Amino acid sequence: MGEPLTGLEAALWARGTTWQVVTVCTLRGAITQDDVVAQFGQRIAYAPRWRRIVRQAMLAANWIDDPSFDLGRHVREIPARDLSGLSGIVSGLLESPLPEAGSPWEAVLVSAGSRRSALIVRAAPALVDGYDHIHLLQESLDEVSTPVDRDVPEWVPQPEPASDLAADAMTTLLRGIRDPRRLLSRAQAGVELVADGIAHTVAPHSPGRQLIGSLDVPLDLLRQIRKRNRTTTHDVLLALVAGGYAAWLTATGQPLADKIAQIPLATREADVLGSAIGSRIAPQWMALPLTLTDPVDRLQLIASLTRARIDSRRLVSARDLSSLAGFAAPTIAAVAAGTVAAGRPWDILVANVPGPETPRFFGPVPVSGCHQLIGAPAPGAVTATITSHERTAGLDVVVPSLPDAFVAGAAETLTALSAI
């Protein structure tokens, strides 16, 4: 039979197919659309949910195998002269709903000649839970250059179960009772849906404009600032986000005030060590000190706010996260996006997603950079995602207007902290 959606998944799914998490991998070389289809076809068995659709019943919704699944329909190509217009392409994708037919994800190959290309994968956050269901890219990038195997294994979808609405509802209820945390997540989902408006389940809101800005920062520079100020790299990154956010508020004519940041963090818990990412991604909340004008004072205050959590020894280190099997950054970003269902109000969602410090390849082609973007889950919302890859940390923001102002503020903060 089908797999019932958990309460959390139902809450995320109710937000509609415009809300999505996007991974952008830039490549040093060219690949073809057939390469992408073949590589995903070889690896999708490790992420079976990516071949499933949501079938809505009167009392419950289920994940079922897509009877007409065709990988080729999920991959398309956009030719480009170069990658200078990549941000505009990504922004347009963030503002567009995912394809309605089939599983809620899409891969877009941007071909820019024989030397550069980009692979964009956008997906509904409900696809990924970090436990039994991972992001397709986690298994699709390799540590060494590997030829694309075009001998794709045959797959036969499981037949759709006979409709039994009462049984579906009872199964969902029993699964929740056996697992108190899941039952709690369902209760949280219900509260969250009421907070967003029950009509949202029928007519999901449109998030409006989704403009993006990016800033690449050398990891060595972040470490120098960290050591000089006796903080953590995470603190420094939050200080950059705070500097950018303050500049953006000023540029958009909004009053400058301390804002609430929801910051998903990986925590150690005995019952989740066997999950795909070996931890639980739990939301934390912090009042970002935007009204402080001195970048060092701002950094030190952020460090004092985070130190209590670090001293608890429950947080998973960035080094541990970056050493996970496969390319786990897209999975972590999708799970971090799902924390919006926690239901508490926030002004900016900040996800710090450590990536591998060693090279990655898509087939035979090296990955030169990787960026995660979390779409705005509500009109006017702001998100910031930091993804480290090899020797660089990329800060990517999604804002409704003036993304350059956010990037400029973060860059000015970096310059100020570097000069001290």
Coordinates of C-alpha atoms in Angstrom, one line a residue:
M1 CA 0.0 0.0 0.0
G2 CA 1.0 3.6 -0.2
E3 CA 3.2 5.4 2.5
P4 CA 1.1 7.9 4.4
L5 CA 2.4 11.4 4.7
T6 CA 3.6 12.3 8.1
G7 CA 2.1 15.4 9.8
L8 CA 5.2 17.3 9.0
E9 CA 5.2 16.3 5.4
A10 CA 1.5 17.2 5.1
A11 CA 2.2 20.7 6.5
L12 CA 5.1 21.2 4.1
W13 CA 3.2 19.8 1.1
A14 CA 0.2 22.2 1.9
R15 CA 2.5 25.2 1.2
G16 CA 2.2 24.3 -2.5
T17 CA 4.7 23.4 -5.3
T18 CA 6.0 27.0 -5.7
W19 CA 7.9 26.7 -2.4
Q20 CA 11.0 24.7 -3.0
V21 CA 14.7 24.1 -2.2
V22 CA 17.1 24.6 -5.0
T23 CA 20.7 23.3 -5.4
V24 CA 22.9 24.8 -8.0
C25 CA 26.1 23.0 -8.9
T26 CA 28.5 24.7 -11.3
L27 CA 30.7 22.4 -13.4
R28 CA 34.1 22.7 -15.0
G29 CA 33.1 21.1 -18.2
A30 CA 30.2 20.1 -20.3
I31 CA 27.6 17.4 -19.7
T32 CA 24.5 16.5 -21.7
Q33 CA 20.9 16.1 -20.8
D34 CA 21.3 12.3 -21.5
D35 CA 24.2 12.3 -19.0
V36 CA 22.0 13.7 -16.3
V37 CA 19.1 11.3 -17.1
A38 CA 21.5 8.3 -17.0
Q39 CA 23.4 9.4 -13.8
F40 CA 20.1 9.9 -12.0
G41 CA 18.7 6.7 -13.3
Q42 CA 21.7 4.8 -11.8
R43 CA 21.3 6.5 -8.4
I44 CA 17.6 7.1 -7.9
A45 CA 17.2 3.7 -6.3
Y46 CA 18.9 5.2 -3.2
A47 CA 16.3 8.0 -3.2
P48 CA 13.1 6.1 -4.1
R49 CA 10.7 8.9 -3.0
W50 CA 11.9 10.8 -6.1
R51 CA 9.8 8.3 -8.2
R52 CA 6.7 8.9 -6.1
I53 CA 3.7 11.2 -6.2
V54 CA 1.2 12.3 -3.6
R55 CA -2.2 10.8 -3.9
Q56 CA -4.8 12.7 -1.9
A57 CA -7.7 10.8 -0.3
M58 CA -10.6 12.2 1.7
L59 CA -9.0 11.5 5.1
A60 CA -5.3 11.0 4.3
A61 CA -2.7 11.4 1.6
N62 CA -0.2 8.8 0.5
W63 CA 3.1 8.6 -1.3
I64 CA 2.7 6.1 -4.1
D65 CA 4.9 5.1 -7.0
D66 CA 4.3 7.2 -10.1
P67 CA 2.8 4.7 -12.6
S68 CA 4.0 6.8 -15.5
F69 CA 7.4 7.8 -14.1
D70 CA 9.8 8.9 -16.8
L71 CA 13.1 10.4 -15.7
G72 CA 13.4 12.2 -19.0
R73 CA 10.4 14.3 -18.2
H74 CA 12.1 15.6 -15.0
V75 CA 15.2 16.8 -16.8
R76 CA 15.4 19.7 -19.3
E77 CA 18.1 21.8 -20.8
I78 CA 18.6 25.6 -21.2
P79 CA 21.4 26.7 -23.6
A80 CA 23.3 29.8 -22.6
R81 CA 26.2 31.8 -23.9
D82 CA 27.8 31.8 -20.5
L83 CA 26.8 31.5 -16.8
S84 CA 26.6 35.2 -16.2
G85 CA 22.8 35.0 -16.3
L86 CA 22.6 32.0 -13.9
S87 CA 21.1 34.0 -11.0
G88 CA 18.3 35.2 -13.2
I89 CA 17.5 31.6 -14.3
V90 CA 17.5 30.4 -10.7
S91 CA 15.3 33.3 -9.6
G92 CA 12.8 32.5 -12.3
L93 CA 12.7 28.9 -11.2
L94 CA 12.1 29.9 -7.6
E95 CA 9.1 31.9 -8.7
S96 CA 7.7 29.0 -10.9
P97 CA 5.7 26.1 -9.5
L98 CA 7.2 22.7 -9.8
P99 CA 5.8 20.5 -12.7
E100 CA 2.3 19.4 -11.7
A101 CA 2.5 16.0 -13.3
G102 CA 4.7 13.4 -11.6
S103 CA 7.1 13.6 -8.6
P104 CA 7.6 17.2 -7.3
W105 CA 11.2 17.9 -8.5
E106 CA 13.0 19.0 -11.6
A107 CA 16.6 19.2 -12.9
V108 CA 17.6 21.9 -15.2
L109 CA 20.9 21.7 -17.1
V110 CA 22.3 25.1 -18.2
S111 CA 24.8 24.4 -21.0
A112 CA 27.4 27.2 -21.6
G113 CA 29.8 25.6 -24.0
S114 CA 32.5 23.0 -23.6
R115 CA 34.1 24.6 -20.5
R116 CA 31.3 25.6 -18.2
S117 CA 27.8 24.3 -17.3
A118 CA 25.5 24.2 -14.3
L119 CA 23.1 21.7 -12.9
I120 CA 20.1 23.1 -11.0
V121 CA 17.9 20.7 -9.0
R122 CA 14.8 22.0 -7.4
A123 CA 12.5 20.0 -5.2
A124 CA 9.6 20.2 -2.8
P125 CA 11.1 20.0 0.8
A126 CA 8.5 17.3 1.6
L127 CA 10.5 14.8 -0.5
V128 CA 13.3 14.7 1.9
D129 CA 13.2 13.8 5.6
G130 CA 16.9 13.1 6.3
Y131 CA 16.1 9.6 7.7
D132 CA 14.7 7.2 5.2
H133 CA 14.5 9.7 2.3
I134 CA 17.5 11.7 1.1
H135 CA 18.1 14.1 -1.7
L136 CA 18.9 12.6 -5.1
L137 CA 22.1 14.6 -5.4
Q138 CA 23.5 13.0 -2.2
E139 CA 24.1 9.8 -4.2
S140 CA 24.7 11.4 -7.6
L141 CA 28.0 13.2 -6.9
D142 CA 31.2 11.1 -6.6
E143 CA 34.6 11.7 -4.9
V144 CA 36.4 10.7 -8.1
S145 CA 35.8 11.2 -11.8
T146 CA 33.6 8.4 -13.1
P147 CA 32.2 7.7 -16.6
V148 CA 28.4 7.9 -16.8
D149 CA 26.9 4.4 -17.0
R150 CA 24.1 4.5 -19.5
D151 CA 22.9 1.0 -18.6
V152 CA 20.0 2.2 -16.4
P153 CA 18.4 -0.6 -14.3
E154 CA 14.8 -1.3 -15.2
W155 CA 12.2 -0.2 -12.6
V156 CA 8.6 -1.4 -12.3
P157 CA 6.3 0.8 -10.1
Q158 CA 4.3 -0.8 -7.4
P159 CA 0.6 -0.8 -8.3
E160 CA -1.6 1.8 -6.7
P161 CA -3.3 0.4 -3.6
A162 CA -7.1 -0.1 -3.7
S163 CA -8.7 3.0 -2.1
D164 CA -9.7 2.4 1.5
L165 CA -10.1 5.8 3.1
A166 CA -10.9 4.5 6.5
A167 CA -7.9 2.1 6.5
D168 CA -5.6 5.0 5.3
A169 CA -6.8 7.2 8.1
M170 CA -6.4 4.5 10.7
T171 CA -2.9 3.6 9.5
T172 CA -1.8 7.2 9.7
L173 CA -3.2 7.5 13.2
L174 CA -1.6 4.2 14.4
R175 CA 1.8 5.2 13.0
G176 CA 1.6 8.4 15.0
I177 CA 0.6 6.7 18.3
R178 CA 3.4 4.3 18.0
D179 CA 5.9 7.1 17.6
P180 CA 5.2 10.0 20.0
R181 CA 7.5 12.3 18.2
R182 CA 5.7 11.8 15.0
L183 CA 2.4 12.4 16.8
L184 CA 3.8 15.6 18.2
S185 CA 5.0 16.7 14.7
R186 CA 1.4 16.1 13.5
A187 CA 0.1 18.4 16.2
Q188 CA 2.7 21.0 15.4
A189 CA 1.7 20.7 11.7
G190 CA -1.9 21.3 12.7
V191 CA -1.0 24.4 14.7
E192 CA 1.2 25.7 11.9
L193 CA -1.6 25.3 9.3
V194 CA -4.0 27.2 11.5
A195 CA -1.4 30.0 11.9
D196 CA -0.9 30.2 8.2
G197 CA -4.7 30.0 7.5
I198 CA -6.7 26.9 6.9
A199 CA -7.5 28.1 3.3
H200 CA -3.8 27.6 2.6
T201 CA -4.5 23.9 2.3
V202 CA -6.9 24.6 -0.6
A203 CA -5.2 27.6 -2.1
P204 CA -1.5 27.8 -1.2
H205 CA -0.1 31.3 -1.1
S206 CA 2.3 32.7 -3.7
P207 CA 5.6 33.8 -2.2
G208 CA 5.9 36.7 -4.6
R209 CA 9.3 37.9 -6.0
Q210 CA 12.3 35.6 -5.4
L211 CA 15.4 37.5 -6.1
I212 CA 18.8 36.0 -5.2
G213 CA 22.2 37.4 -4.2
S214 CA 25.4 35.5 -3.6
L215 CA 28.7 36.1 -1.9
D216 CA 31.7 33.7 -1.9
V217 CA 34.0 33.8 1.1
P218 CA 37.4 32.0 1.4
L219 CA 37.2 29.5 4.3
D220 CA 40.8 30.5 5.3
L221 CA 39.7 34.1 5.8
L222 CA 36.7 33.0 8.0
R223 CA 39.1 30.9 10.1
Q224 CA 41.4 33.9 10.6
I225 CA 38.6 36.0 11.8
R226 CA 37.4 33.2 14.0
K227 CA 40.8 32.8 15.7
R228 CA 41.4 36.5 16.1
N229 CA 38.0 37.0 17.8
R230 CA 38.0 33.7 19.7
T231 CA 34.6 32.7 18.3
T232 CA 33.4 30.0 15.9
T233 CA 33.2 30.0 12.1
H234 CA 29.4 29.7 12.6
D235 CA 29.4 32.9 14.6
V236 CA 31.4 34.7 11.9
L237 CA 28.9 33.6 9.2
L238 CA 26.0 34.8 11.3
A239 CA 27.7 38.1 11.7
L240 CA 28.0 38.4 7.9
V241 CA 24.3 37.6 7.6
A242 CA 23.4 40.2 10.2
G243 CA 25.5 42.8 8.4
G244 CA 23.8 42.0 5.1
Y245 CA 20.3 42.0 6.6
A246 CA 20.8 45.3 8.4
A247 CA 22.0 46.9 5.1
W248 CA 19.1 45.4 3.2
L249 CA 16.5 46.7 5.7
T250 CA 18.0 50.2 5.4
A251 CA 18.1 50.0 1.6
T252 CA 14.5 49.0 1.4
G253 CA 13.4 51.8 3.8
Q254 CA 12.4 49.5 6.7
P255 CA 13.2 50.5 10.3
L256 CA 16.4 49.0 11.7
A257 CA 15.6 46.7 14.6
D258 CA 16.9 43.5 16.0
K259 CA 15.2 40.6 14.1
I260 CA 14.4 37.0 15.0
A261 CA 16.5 34.5 13.1
Q262 CA 15.4 30.8 12.9
I263 CA 18.6 28.8 12.7
P264 CA 18.3 25.1 12.1
L265 CA 21.1 23.2 13.8
A266 CA 22.2 19.6 13.8
T267 CA 21.8 18.0 17.3
R268 CA 23.0 14.6 18.6
E269 CA 20.3 12.3 19.8
A270 CA 20.7 8.6 20.4
D271 CA 17.6 7.6 18.4
V272 CA 18.6 9.4 15.2
L273 CA 22.3 8.3 14.9
G274 CA 21.2 5.8 12.3
S275 CA 19.5 8.4 10.1
A276 CA 21.0 9.4 6.7
I277 CA 22.6 12.5 8.3
G278 CA 23.3 11.0 11.7
S279 CA 21.5 13.8 13.6
R280 CA 18.3 15.7 14.0
I281 CA 18.0 19.1 12.4
A282 CA 16.2 21.2 15.1
P283 CA 15.3 24.9 14.9
Q284 CA 16.9 27.4 17.2
W285 CA 15.9 31.0 17.5
M286 CA 18.1 34.1 18.1
A287 CA 17.6 37.8 18.1
L288 CA 20.1 39.1 15.6
P289 CA 21.7 42.3 16.9
L290 CA 21.2 44.5 13.9
T291 CA 21.1 47.7 15.8
L292 CA 24.7 47.4 16.8
T293 CA 26.8 49.3 14.3
D294 CA 30.2 48.0 15.1
P295 CA 30.9 44.6 13.3
V296 CA 33.1 43.3 16.1
D297 CA 30.6 44.1 18.8
R298 CA 27.9 42.4 16.7
L299 CA 30.1 39.3 16.3
Q300 CA 30.9 39.1 20.0
L301 CA 27.2 39.4 21.0
I302 CA 26.3 36.7 18.5
A303 CA 29.1 34.5 20.0
S304 CA 27.8 35.0 23.5
L305 CA 24.3 34.0 22.4
T306 CA 25.5 30.8 20.7
R307 CA 28.0 29.7 23.3
A308 CA 25.5 28.2 25.7
R309 CA 24.3 25.8 23.0
I310 CA 27.8 24.9 22.0
D311 CA 28.7 24.2 25.7
S312 CA 25.8 21.8 25.8
R313 CA 27.8 19.4 23.6
R314 CA 24.7 18.3 21.8
L315 CA 25.5 20.1 18.5
V316 CA 27.1 18.2 15.7
S317 CA 30.3 19.8 14.4
A318 CA 30.6 21.1 10.9
R319 CA 33.5 18.7 10.4
D320 CA 31.3 15.7 11.3
L321 CA 28.6 16.9 8.9
S322 CA 31.0 17.5 6.1
S323 CA 32.3 14.0 6.4
L324 CA 29.0 12.3 5.9
A325 CA 28.7 9.6 3.2
G326 CA 27.8 11.0 -0.2
F327 CA 27.1 14.7 -0.9
A328 CA 24.8 15.4 2.1
A329 CA 24.6 19.2 1.8
P330 CA 21.3 19.1 -0.4
T331 CA 19.7 16.7 2.1
I332 CA 20.6 18.9 5.1
A333 CA 19.3 22.0 3.3
A334 CA 16.0 20.4 2.5
V335 CA 15.6 19.2 6.1
A336 CA 16.5 22.7 7.4
A337 CA 13.8 24.2 5.2
G338 CA 11.3 21.8 6.7
T339 CA 11.8 23.4 10.2
V340 CA 9.5 26.3 9.1
A341 CA 6.7 23.9 10.3
A342 CA 7.9 24.5 13.9
G343 CA 5.3 27.3 14.0
R344 CA 7.2 30.0 15.8
P345 CA 7.5 33.4 14.2
W346 CA 10.7 34.5 12.6
D347 CA 12.1 37.2 10.3
I348 CA 14.9 35.4 8.5
L349 CA 15.7 31.7 8.1
V350 CA 19.5 31.1 8.3
A351 CA 20.8 27.6 7.3
N352 CA 24.5 26.8 7.6
V353 CA 25.1 23.7 5.5
P354 CA 28.6 22.3 5.7
G355 CA 29.7 20.6 2.5
P356 CA 32.7 18.4 1.7
E357 CA 36.3 19.7 1.9
T358 CA 37.3 17.3 -0.9
P359 CA 36.4 17.6 -4.7
R360 CA 33.2 16.2 -6.1
F361 CA 32.3 15.1 -9.6
F362 CA 29.1 14.7 -11.6
G363 CA 30.2 11.8 -13.8
P364 CA 33.6 12.7 -15.2
V365 CA 33.1 16.5 -14.7
P366 CA 34.4 18.3 -11.6
V367 CA 32.0 20.4 -9.5
S368 CA 33.5 23.9 -9.2
G369 CA 30.9 25.2 -6.8
C370 CA 27.7 24.3 -5.0
H371 CA 25.0 26.6 -3.7
Q372 CA 21.7 25.9 -1.8
L373 CA 18.8 28.3 -1.9
I374 CA 15.6 28.0 0.2
G375 CA 12.7 29.7 -1.3
A376 CA 10.6 32.1 0.7
P377 CA 7.9 30.1 2.5
A378 CA 5.7 33.2 2.9
P379 CA 5.4 36.6 1.0
G380 CA 8.2 39.0 2.0
A381 CA 10.2 36.3 3.9
V382 CA 14.0 36.3 3.8
T383 CA 16.2 33.2 3.7
A384 CA 20.0 32.9 3.8
T385 CA 21.8 29.7 3.2
I386 CA 25.6 29.1 3.7
T387 CA 27.1 26.2 1.8
S388 CA 30.8 25.3 2.1
H389 CA 32.5 23.5 -0.7
E390 CA 36.2 22.7 -0.7
R391 CA 37.9 26.0 0.2
T392 CA 34.9 28.4 -0.1
A393 CA 31.7 29.2 1.8
G394 CA 28.9 30.6 -0.4
L395 CA 26.3 32.8 1.2
D396 CA 23.1 32.8 -0.9
V397 CA 20.1 34.9 0.0
V398 CA 16.5 35.0 -1.3
V399 CA 14.8 38.4 -0.8
P400 CA 11.8 40.1 -2.4
S401 CA 13.9 43.1 -3.6
L402 CA 17.4 44.6 -3.8
P403 CA 19.5 41.4 -3.3
D404 CA 22.6 43.5 -4.1
A405 CA 22.1 45.6 -0.9
F406 CA 22.2 42.4 1.2
V407 CA 25.3 41.1 -0.5
A408 CA 27.0 44.5 -0.2
G409 CA 26.3 44.7 3.5
A410 CA 27.7 41.2 4.1
A411 CA 30.8 42.0 2.1
E412 CA 31.4 45.3 4.0
T413 CA 31.1 43.3 7.3
L414 CA 33.6 40.8 6.0
T415 CA 36.0 43.6 5.1
A416 CA 35.6 45.3 8.4
L417 CA 36.2 42.1 10.4
S418 CA 39.2 41.2 8.2
A419 CA 40.9 44.6 8.8
I420 CA 41.0 44.3 12.5

